[in-house]
Coordinates of C-alpha atoms and ligand atoms in Angstrom, one line a residue:
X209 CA -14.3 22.1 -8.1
X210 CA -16.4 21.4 -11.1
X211 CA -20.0 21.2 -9.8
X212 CA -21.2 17.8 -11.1
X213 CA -17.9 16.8 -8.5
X214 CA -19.0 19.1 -5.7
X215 CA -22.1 17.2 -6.6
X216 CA -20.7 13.2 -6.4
X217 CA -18.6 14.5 -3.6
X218 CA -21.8 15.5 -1.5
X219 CA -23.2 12.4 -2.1
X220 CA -20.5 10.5 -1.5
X221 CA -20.4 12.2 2.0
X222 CA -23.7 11.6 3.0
X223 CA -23.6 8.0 2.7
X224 CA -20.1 7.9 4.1
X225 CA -20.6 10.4 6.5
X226 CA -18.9 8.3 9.5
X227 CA -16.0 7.1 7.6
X228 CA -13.2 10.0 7.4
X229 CA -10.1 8.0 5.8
X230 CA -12.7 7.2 3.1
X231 CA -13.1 10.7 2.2
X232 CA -10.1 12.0 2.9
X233 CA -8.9 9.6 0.0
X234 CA -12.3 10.1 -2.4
X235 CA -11.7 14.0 -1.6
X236 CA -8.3 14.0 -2.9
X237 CA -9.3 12.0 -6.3
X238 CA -11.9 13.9 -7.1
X239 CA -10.4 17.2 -6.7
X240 CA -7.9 16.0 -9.4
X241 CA -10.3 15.7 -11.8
X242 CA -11.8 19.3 -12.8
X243 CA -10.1 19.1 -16.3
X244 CA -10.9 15.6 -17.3
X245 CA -15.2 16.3 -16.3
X246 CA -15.0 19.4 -18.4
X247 CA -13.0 17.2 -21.2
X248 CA -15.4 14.1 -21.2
X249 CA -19.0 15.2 -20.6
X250 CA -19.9 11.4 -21.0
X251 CA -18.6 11.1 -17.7
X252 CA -21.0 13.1 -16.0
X253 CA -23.8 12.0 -18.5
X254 CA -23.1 8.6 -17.2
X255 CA -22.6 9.3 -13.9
X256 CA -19.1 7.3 -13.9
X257 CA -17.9 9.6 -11.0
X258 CA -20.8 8.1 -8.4
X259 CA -20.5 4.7 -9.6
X260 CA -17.0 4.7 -8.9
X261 CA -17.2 5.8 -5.0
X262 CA -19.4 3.3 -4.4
X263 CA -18.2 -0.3 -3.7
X264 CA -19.4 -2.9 -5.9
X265 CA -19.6 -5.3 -2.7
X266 CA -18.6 -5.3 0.7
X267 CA -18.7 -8.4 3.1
X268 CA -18.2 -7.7 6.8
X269 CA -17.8 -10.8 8.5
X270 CA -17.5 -12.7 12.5
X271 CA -14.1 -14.5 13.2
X272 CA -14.5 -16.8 16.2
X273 CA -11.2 -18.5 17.4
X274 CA -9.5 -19.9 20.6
X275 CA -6.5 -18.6 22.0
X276 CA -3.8 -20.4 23.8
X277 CA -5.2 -19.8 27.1
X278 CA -8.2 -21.6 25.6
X279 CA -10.1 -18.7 25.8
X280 CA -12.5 -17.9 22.8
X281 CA -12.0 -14.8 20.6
X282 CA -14.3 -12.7 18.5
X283 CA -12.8 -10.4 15.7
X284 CA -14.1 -8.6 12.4
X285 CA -13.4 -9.4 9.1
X286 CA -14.2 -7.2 6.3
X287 CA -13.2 -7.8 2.4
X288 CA -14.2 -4.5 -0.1
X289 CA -14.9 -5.1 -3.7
X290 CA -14.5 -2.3 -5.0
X291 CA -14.1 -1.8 -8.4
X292 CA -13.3 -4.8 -10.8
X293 CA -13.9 -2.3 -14.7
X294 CA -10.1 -3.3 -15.0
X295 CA -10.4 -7.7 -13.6
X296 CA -10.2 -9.6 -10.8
X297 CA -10.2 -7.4 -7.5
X298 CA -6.7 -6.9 -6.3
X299 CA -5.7 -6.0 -2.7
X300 CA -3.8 -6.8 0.2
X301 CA -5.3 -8.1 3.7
X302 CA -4.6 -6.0 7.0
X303 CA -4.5 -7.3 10.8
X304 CA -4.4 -4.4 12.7
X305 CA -6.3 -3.6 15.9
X306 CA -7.7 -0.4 14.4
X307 CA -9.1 -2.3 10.9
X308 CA -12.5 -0.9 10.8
X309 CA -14.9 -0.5 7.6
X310 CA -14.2 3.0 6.5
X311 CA -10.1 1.8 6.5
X312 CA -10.8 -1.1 4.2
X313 CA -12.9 1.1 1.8
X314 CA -9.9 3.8 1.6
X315 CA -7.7 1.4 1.0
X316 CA -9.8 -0.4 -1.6
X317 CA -10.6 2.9 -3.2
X318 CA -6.9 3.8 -3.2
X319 CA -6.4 0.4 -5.0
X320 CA -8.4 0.6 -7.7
X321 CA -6.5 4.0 -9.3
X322 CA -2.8 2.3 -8.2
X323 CA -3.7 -0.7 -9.8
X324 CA -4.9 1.0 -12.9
X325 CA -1.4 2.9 -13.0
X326 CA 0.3 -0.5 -13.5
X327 CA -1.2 -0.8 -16.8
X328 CA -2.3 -4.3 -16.0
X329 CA -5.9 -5.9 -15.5
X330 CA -6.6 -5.8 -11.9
X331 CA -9.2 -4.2 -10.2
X332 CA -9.4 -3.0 -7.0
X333 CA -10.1 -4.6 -3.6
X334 CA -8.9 -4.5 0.2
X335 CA -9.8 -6.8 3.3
X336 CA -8.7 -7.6 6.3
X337 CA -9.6 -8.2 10.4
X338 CA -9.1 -5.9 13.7
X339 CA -6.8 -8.2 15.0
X340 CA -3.0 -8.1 16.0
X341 CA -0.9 -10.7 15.2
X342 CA 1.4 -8.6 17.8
X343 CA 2.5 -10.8 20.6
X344 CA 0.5 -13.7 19.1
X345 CA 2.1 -17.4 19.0
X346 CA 2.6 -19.3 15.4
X347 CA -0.4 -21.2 16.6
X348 CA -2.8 -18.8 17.7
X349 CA -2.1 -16.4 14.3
X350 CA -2.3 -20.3 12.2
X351 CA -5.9 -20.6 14.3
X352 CA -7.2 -17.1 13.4
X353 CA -6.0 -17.5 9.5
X354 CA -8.0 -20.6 9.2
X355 CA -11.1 -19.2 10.6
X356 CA -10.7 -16.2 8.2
X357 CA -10.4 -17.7 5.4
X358 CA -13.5 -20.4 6.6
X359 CA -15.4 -16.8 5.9
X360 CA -13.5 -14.9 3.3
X361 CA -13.1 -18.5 0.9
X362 CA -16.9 -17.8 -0.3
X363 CA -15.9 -14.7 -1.7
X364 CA -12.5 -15.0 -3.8
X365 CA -10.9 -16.8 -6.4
X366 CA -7.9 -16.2 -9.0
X367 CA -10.7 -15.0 -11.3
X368 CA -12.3 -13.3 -8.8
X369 CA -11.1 -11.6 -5.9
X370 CA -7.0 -12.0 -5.3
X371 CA -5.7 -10.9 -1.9
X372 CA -2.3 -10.1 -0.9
X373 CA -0.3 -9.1 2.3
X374 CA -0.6 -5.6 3.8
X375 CA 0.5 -4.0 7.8
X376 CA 0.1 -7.6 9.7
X377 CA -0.2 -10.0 7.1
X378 CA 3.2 -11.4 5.3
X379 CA 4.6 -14.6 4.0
X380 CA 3.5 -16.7 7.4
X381 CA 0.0 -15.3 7.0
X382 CA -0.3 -15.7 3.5
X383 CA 0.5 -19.4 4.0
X384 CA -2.0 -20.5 6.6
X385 CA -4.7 -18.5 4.7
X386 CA -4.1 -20.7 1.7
X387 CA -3.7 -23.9 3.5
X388 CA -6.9 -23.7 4.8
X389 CA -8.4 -22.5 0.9
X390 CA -7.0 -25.1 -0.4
X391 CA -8.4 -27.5 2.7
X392 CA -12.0 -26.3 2.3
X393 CA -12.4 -26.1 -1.4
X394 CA -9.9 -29.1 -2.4
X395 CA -8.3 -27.2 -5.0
X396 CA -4.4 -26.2 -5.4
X397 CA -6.0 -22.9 -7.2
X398 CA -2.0 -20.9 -6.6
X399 CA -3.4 -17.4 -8.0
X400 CA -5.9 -17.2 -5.5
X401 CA -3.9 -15.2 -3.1
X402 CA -0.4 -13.6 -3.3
X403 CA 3.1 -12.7 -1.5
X404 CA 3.0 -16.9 -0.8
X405 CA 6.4 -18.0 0.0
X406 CA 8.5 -18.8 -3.2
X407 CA 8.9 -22.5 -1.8
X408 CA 5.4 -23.0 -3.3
X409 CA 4.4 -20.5 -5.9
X410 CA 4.9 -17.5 -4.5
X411 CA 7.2 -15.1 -7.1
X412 CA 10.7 -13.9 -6.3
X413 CA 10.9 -10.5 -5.8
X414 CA 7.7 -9.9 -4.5
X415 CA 8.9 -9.7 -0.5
X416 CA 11.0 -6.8 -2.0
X417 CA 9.4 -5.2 -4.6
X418 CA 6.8 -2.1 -2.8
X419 CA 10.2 -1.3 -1.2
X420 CA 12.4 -1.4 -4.4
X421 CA 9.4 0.1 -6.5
X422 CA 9.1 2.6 -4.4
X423 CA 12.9 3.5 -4.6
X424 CA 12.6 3.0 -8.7
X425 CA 10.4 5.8 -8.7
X426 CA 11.9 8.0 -6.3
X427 CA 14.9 7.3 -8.7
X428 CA 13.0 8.8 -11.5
X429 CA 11.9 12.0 -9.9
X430 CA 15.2 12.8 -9.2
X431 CA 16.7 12.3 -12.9
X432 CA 14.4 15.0 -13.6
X433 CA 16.6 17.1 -11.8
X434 CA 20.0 15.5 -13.0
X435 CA 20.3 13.8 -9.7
X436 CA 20.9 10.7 -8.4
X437 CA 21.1 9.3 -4.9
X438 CA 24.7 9.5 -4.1
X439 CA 25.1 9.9 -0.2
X440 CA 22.3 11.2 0.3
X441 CA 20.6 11.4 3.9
X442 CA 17.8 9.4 3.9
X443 CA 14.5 8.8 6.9
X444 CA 12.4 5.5 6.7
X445 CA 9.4 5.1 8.8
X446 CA 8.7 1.7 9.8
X447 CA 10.2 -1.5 9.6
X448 CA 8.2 -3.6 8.5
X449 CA 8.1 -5.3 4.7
X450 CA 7.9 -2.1 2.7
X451 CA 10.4 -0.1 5.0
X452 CA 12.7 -2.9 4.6
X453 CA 13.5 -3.0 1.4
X454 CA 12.9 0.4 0.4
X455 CA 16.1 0.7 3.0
X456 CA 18.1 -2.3 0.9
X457 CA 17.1 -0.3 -2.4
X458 CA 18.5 2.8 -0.9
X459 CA 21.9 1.5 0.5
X460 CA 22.2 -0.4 -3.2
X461 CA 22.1 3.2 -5.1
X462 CA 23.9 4.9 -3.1
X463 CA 21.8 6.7 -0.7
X464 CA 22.6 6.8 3.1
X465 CA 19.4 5.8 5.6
X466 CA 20.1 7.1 8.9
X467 CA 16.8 6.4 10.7
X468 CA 13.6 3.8 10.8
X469 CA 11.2 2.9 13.1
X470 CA 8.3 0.8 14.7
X471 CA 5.2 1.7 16.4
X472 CA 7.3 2.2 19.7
X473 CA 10.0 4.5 18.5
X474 CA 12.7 5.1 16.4
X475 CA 16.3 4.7 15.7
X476 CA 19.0 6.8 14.6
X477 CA 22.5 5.5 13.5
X478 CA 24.8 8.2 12.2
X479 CA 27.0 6.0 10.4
X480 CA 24.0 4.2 8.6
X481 CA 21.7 1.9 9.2
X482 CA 22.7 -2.1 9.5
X483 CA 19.7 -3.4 7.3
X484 CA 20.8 -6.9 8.2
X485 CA 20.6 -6.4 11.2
X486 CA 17.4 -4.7 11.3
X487 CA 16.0 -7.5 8.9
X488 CA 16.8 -9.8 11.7
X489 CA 14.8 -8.4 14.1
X490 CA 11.7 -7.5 12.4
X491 CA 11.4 -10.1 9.9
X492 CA 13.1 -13.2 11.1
X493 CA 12.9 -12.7 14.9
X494 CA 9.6 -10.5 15.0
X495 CA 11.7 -8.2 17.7
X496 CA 11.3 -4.2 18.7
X497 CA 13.4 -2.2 16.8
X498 CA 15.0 -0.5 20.0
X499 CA 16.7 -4.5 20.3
X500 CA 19.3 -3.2 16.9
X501 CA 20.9 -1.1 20.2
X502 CA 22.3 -4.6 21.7
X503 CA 24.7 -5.1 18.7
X504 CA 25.5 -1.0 18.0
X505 CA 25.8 0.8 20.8
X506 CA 26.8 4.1 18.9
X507 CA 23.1 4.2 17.8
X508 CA 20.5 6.1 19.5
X509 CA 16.9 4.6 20.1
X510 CA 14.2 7.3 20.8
X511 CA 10.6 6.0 22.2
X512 CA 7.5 7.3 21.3
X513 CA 8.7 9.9 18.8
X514 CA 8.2 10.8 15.7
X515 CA 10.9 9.5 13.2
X516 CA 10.3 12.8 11.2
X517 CA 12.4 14.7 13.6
X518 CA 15.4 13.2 12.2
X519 CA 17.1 15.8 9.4
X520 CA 17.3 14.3 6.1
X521 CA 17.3 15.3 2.7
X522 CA 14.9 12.2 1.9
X523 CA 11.5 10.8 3.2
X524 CA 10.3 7.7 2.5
X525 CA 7.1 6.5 5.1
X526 CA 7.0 3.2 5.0
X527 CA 4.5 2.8 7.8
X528 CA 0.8 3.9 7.4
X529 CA -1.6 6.4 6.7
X530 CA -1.6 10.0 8.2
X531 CA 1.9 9.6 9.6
X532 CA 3.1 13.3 8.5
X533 CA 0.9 15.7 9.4
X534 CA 0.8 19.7 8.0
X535 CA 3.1 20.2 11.3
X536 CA 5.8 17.2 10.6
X537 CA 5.8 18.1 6.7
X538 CA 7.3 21.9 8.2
X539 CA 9.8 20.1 10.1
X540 CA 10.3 18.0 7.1
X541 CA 11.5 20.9 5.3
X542 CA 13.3 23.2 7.5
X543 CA 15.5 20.1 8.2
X544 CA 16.1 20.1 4.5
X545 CA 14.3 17.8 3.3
X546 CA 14.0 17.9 -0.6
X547 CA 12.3 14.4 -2.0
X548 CA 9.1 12.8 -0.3
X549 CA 8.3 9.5 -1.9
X550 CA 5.8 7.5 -0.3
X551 CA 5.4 3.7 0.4
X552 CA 2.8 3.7 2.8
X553 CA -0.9 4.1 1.7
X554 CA -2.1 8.1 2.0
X555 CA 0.8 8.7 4.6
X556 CA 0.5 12.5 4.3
X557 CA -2.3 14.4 5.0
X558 CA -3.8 16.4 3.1
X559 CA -2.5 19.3 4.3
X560 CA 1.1 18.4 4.9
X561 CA 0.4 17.2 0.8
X562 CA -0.2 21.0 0.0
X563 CA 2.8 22.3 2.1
X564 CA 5.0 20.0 0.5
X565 CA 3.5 21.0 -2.8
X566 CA 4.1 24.8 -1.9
X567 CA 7.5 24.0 -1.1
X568 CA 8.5 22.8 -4.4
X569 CA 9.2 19.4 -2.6
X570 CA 9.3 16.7 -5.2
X571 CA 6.6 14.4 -3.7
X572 CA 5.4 11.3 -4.8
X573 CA 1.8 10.0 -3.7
X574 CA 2.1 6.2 -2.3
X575 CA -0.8 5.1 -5.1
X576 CA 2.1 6.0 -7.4
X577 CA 4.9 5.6 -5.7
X578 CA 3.9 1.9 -3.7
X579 CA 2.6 0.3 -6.8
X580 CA 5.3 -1.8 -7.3
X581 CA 4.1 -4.5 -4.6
X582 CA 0.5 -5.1 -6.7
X583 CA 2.4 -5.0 -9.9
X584 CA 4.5 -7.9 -9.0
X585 CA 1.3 -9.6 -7.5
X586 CA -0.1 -9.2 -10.6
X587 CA 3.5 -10.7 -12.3
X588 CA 3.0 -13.5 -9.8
X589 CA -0.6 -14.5 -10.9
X590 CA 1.2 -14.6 -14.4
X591 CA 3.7 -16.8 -13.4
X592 CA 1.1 -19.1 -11.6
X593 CA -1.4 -19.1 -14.7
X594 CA 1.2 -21.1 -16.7
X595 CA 2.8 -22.8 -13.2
X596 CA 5.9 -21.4 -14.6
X597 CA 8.4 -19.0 -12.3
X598 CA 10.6 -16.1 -13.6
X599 CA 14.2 -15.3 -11.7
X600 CA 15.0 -12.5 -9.9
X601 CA 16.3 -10.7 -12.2
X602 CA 13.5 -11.0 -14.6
X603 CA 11.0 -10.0 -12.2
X604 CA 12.8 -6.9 -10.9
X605 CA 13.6 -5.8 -14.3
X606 CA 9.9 -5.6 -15.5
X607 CA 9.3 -4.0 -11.7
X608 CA 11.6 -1.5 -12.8
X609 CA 10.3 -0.6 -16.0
X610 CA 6.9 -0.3 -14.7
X611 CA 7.8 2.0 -12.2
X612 CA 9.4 3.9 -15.3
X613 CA 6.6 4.0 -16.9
X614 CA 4.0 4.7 -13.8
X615 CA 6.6 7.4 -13.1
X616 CA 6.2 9.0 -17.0
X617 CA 2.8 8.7 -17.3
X618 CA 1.6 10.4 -14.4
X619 CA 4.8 13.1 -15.1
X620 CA 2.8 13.2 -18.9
X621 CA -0.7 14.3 -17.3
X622 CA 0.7 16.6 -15.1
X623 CA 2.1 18.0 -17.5
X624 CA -0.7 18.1 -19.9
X625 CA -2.7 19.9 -17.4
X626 CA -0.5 22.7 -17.3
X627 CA 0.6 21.8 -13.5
X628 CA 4.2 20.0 -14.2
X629 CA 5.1 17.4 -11.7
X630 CA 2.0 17.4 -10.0
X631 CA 2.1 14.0 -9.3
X632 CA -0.3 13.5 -7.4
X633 CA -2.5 15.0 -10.3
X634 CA -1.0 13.3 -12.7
X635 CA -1.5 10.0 -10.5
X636 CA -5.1 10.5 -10.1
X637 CA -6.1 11.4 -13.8
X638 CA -3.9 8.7 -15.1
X639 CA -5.2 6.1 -12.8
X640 CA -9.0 6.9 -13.0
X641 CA -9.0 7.8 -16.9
X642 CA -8.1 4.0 -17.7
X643 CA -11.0 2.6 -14.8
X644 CA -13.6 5.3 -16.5
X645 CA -12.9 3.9 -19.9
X646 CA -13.6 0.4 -19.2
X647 CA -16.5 1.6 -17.0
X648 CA -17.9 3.2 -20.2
X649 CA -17.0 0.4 -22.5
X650 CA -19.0 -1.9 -20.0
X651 CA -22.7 -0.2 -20.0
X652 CA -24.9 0.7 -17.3
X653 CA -23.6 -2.0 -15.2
Ligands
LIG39 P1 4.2 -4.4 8.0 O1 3.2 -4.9 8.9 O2 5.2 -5.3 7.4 O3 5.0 -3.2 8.6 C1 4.4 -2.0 9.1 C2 5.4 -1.2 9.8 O4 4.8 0.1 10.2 C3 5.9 -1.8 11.1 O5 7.2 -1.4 11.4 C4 4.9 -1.2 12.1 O6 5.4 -1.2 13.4 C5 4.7 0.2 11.6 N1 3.4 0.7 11.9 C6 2.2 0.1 11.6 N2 1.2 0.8 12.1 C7 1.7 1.8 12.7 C8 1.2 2.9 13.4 N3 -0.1 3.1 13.6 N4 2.1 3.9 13.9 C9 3.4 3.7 13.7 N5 4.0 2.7 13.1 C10 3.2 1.8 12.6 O7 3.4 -3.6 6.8 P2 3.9 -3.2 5.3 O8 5.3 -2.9 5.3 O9 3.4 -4.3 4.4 O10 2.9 -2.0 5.0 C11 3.4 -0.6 5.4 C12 2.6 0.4 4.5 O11 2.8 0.1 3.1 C13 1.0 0.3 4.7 O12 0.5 1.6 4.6 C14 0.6 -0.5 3.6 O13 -0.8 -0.3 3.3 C15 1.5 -0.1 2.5 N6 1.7 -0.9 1.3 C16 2.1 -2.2 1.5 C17 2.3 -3.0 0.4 C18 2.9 -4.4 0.6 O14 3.3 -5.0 -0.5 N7 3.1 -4.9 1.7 C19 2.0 -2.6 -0.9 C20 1.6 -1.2 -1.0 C21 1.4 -0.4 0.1 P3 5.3 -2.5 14.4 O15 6.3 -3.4 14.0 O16 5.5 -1.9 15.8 O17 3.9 -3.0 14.2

């Protein structure tokens, strides 16, 4: 490590010191950067490399809401700020009983660098609240929504601060979130939040598009090789949005998913999995995934396993961070497992990362890889700034072509830095070298 990073990276500690997801995901930029510090002394000149570990603003926030049962509820709310060099900060919102502080700022910190690999101008943000919408009623989520956004409305704007979906939030959330925005503030602003529902400004393709994204660039590692997806065996963690449709993408080009998951277990269906059905249960009917057994009985449902025990020759996690660990990435491989490409956030440690690396597994880091969901966001703001709305078709096609291009560019700076297909790399020096400019350009602010 250069030592003005050792340096940052010390700092950055100290300050941090009780926030380990935080530095697992500053630790992993930083030691990207070596050759860019000793390329651009400006940067250490003007301390870009400090400025940009610490959040511009963070808001941390009470939720106070009644349940069914009448009973009154207190959660935390938290929206991170974290970098807006690039415009308005972009991010998704989580509900998930284990949101704390240091989550949101890895996330956010994450964000900024994906976002920056899109090309387009969004900064980097994350929120969201330790609560489950998990075995909640329409009416008691609907409740909590409003009183987060009573909070959270202070802070964002579509020329501000633009939140999203993430684990917990989707189309439902996204909807009661922006009735109550629009309630308090009396104004149909469309681009202040997106993944809404296409019924009312939300863009098509966006439900799908961190799954299909994710897929798009998978796709493009391969050609490196001269492959393609053709009957491949493929593992999904999750089942959630991103799982989803990375599975639809899959089954479309050819690949064969055998396995997927929820936080209870996994299934495993030899012939391949039913996506229709499994859309059914987790999106429409907000069912376990063990429930696909009802309709095919040939499938096998495993509890509280990991889905990485299932051979493949593919790995997409879908679900969240630090799901393969150095011990699951070994298992990975001696099952055969050739192409790692991630849609969760920072699903592999950092150690599994470096056995997978060793392994000459092609692997692609999900703030690469998952970049397709904010780039659409972004699309979507676009289409809401003129109150316009693209097909399809249109949308995936540009999805696609930025997911080409994220996928050349960080290949590009891999490759400049003498370490070919290190993508994760080539990720971090593309992402951050477009945030440091604009940091630059912007003065001592
Ligand atoms: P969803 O809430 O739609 O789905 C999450 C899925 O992962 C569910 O199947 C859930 O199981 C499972 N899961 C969640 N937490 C755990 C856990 N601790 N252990 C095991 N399984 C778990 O979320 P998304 O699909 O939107 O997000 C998945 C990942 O993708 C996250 O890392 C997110 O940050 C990332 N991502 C999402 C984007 C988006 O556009 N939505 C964009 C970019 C990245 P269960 O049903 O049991 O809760």
């Amino acid at each position: 490590m250069h030592p003005y990073i050792e340096k940052v990276f010390d700092i950055t500690c100290k300050r941090n010191h009780t926030e380990p997801l935080f530095l697992q995901a500053v630790q992993e930029v930083l030691e990207s950067l070596t050759p860019v510090v000793e390329e651009h002394p400006e940067l250490e000149e003007l301390n870009v490399l400090e400025r940009i570990c610490e959040p511009e603003r963070q808001v941390i926030f009470r939720i106070v809401w009644q349940d069914d049962q009448g009973h009154i509820q207190v959660n935390r709310g938290f929206r991170t700020a974290f970098n807006g060099a690039l415009g308005p900060y972009k991010g998704g919102l989580r509900f998930h009983p284990t949101v704390n502080n240091g989550m949101i700022k890895f996330l956010a910190f994450e964000q900024i660098f994906k976002n920056s690999l899109t090309g387009l101008q969004i900064g980097g943000g994350k929120g969201g609240a330790d609560f489950s919408p998990r075995g909640r009623s329409d009416s008691e989520v609907m409740r909590f929504c409003q009183a987060f956004m009573t909070e959270l409305c202070r802070y964002i704007g579509d020329r501000r601060d633009v939140p999203a979906g993430d684990i917990g939030v989707g189309a439902r959330e996204i909807g009661y979130l922006f009735g109550q925005y629009k309630r308090i503030t009396n104004r149909y602003e469309l681009g202040v939040l997106t993944g809404k529902s296409t019924e009312w400004g939300g863009s098509l393709a966006r439900k799908e598009a961190t799954g299909y994204g994710c897929v798009y660039f998978a796709q493009e590692m391969l050609k490196t090789s001269g492959e393609a997806f053709d009957g491949k065996t493929c593992v999904v963690s999750g089942s959630g949005n991103v799982a989803l449709y990375a599975m639809q993408k899959l089954e479309q080009l050819g690949a064969k998913v055998v396995a997927c998951s929820d936080s209870d277990g996994y299934i495993y269906h030899e012939k391949g999995i039913d996506f229709e059905l499994v859309r059914q249960i987790k999106e429409v009917d907000r069912q376990r995934i063990r429930t696909y057994l009802e309709t095919h009985k040939d499938a096998k449902y495993k509890a509280g396993c990991s889905v990485w025990e299932v051979p493949c020759q593919m790995a997409f996690p879908c679900a969240t961070q630090n799901e393969i660990t150095e011990d699951t990435a070994r298992v990975l491989i001696d099952n055969g497992c050739r192409l790692v490409c991630e849609g969760a956030n920072m699903p592999t440690t950092p150690e599994g990362v470096h056995i997978f690396q060793e392994a000459g597994v092609l692997y692609g880091p999900g703030k690469a890889a998952n970049a397709g969901g904010v780039a659409v966001s972004a699309l979507e703001m676009q289409q809401n700034a003129n109150w316009s709305a693209w097909t399809f078709d249109e949308v995936d096609q540009r999805l696609h072509k930025i997911m080409e291009k994220i996928h050349s560019t960080c290949l590009s700076h891999s490759q400049k830095y003498g370490r070919d297909q290190d993508y994760v790399m080539g990720a971090n020096i593309a992402g951050f070298l477009r945030v440091a400019q604009a940091m630059v350009a912007h003065g001592v602010v």
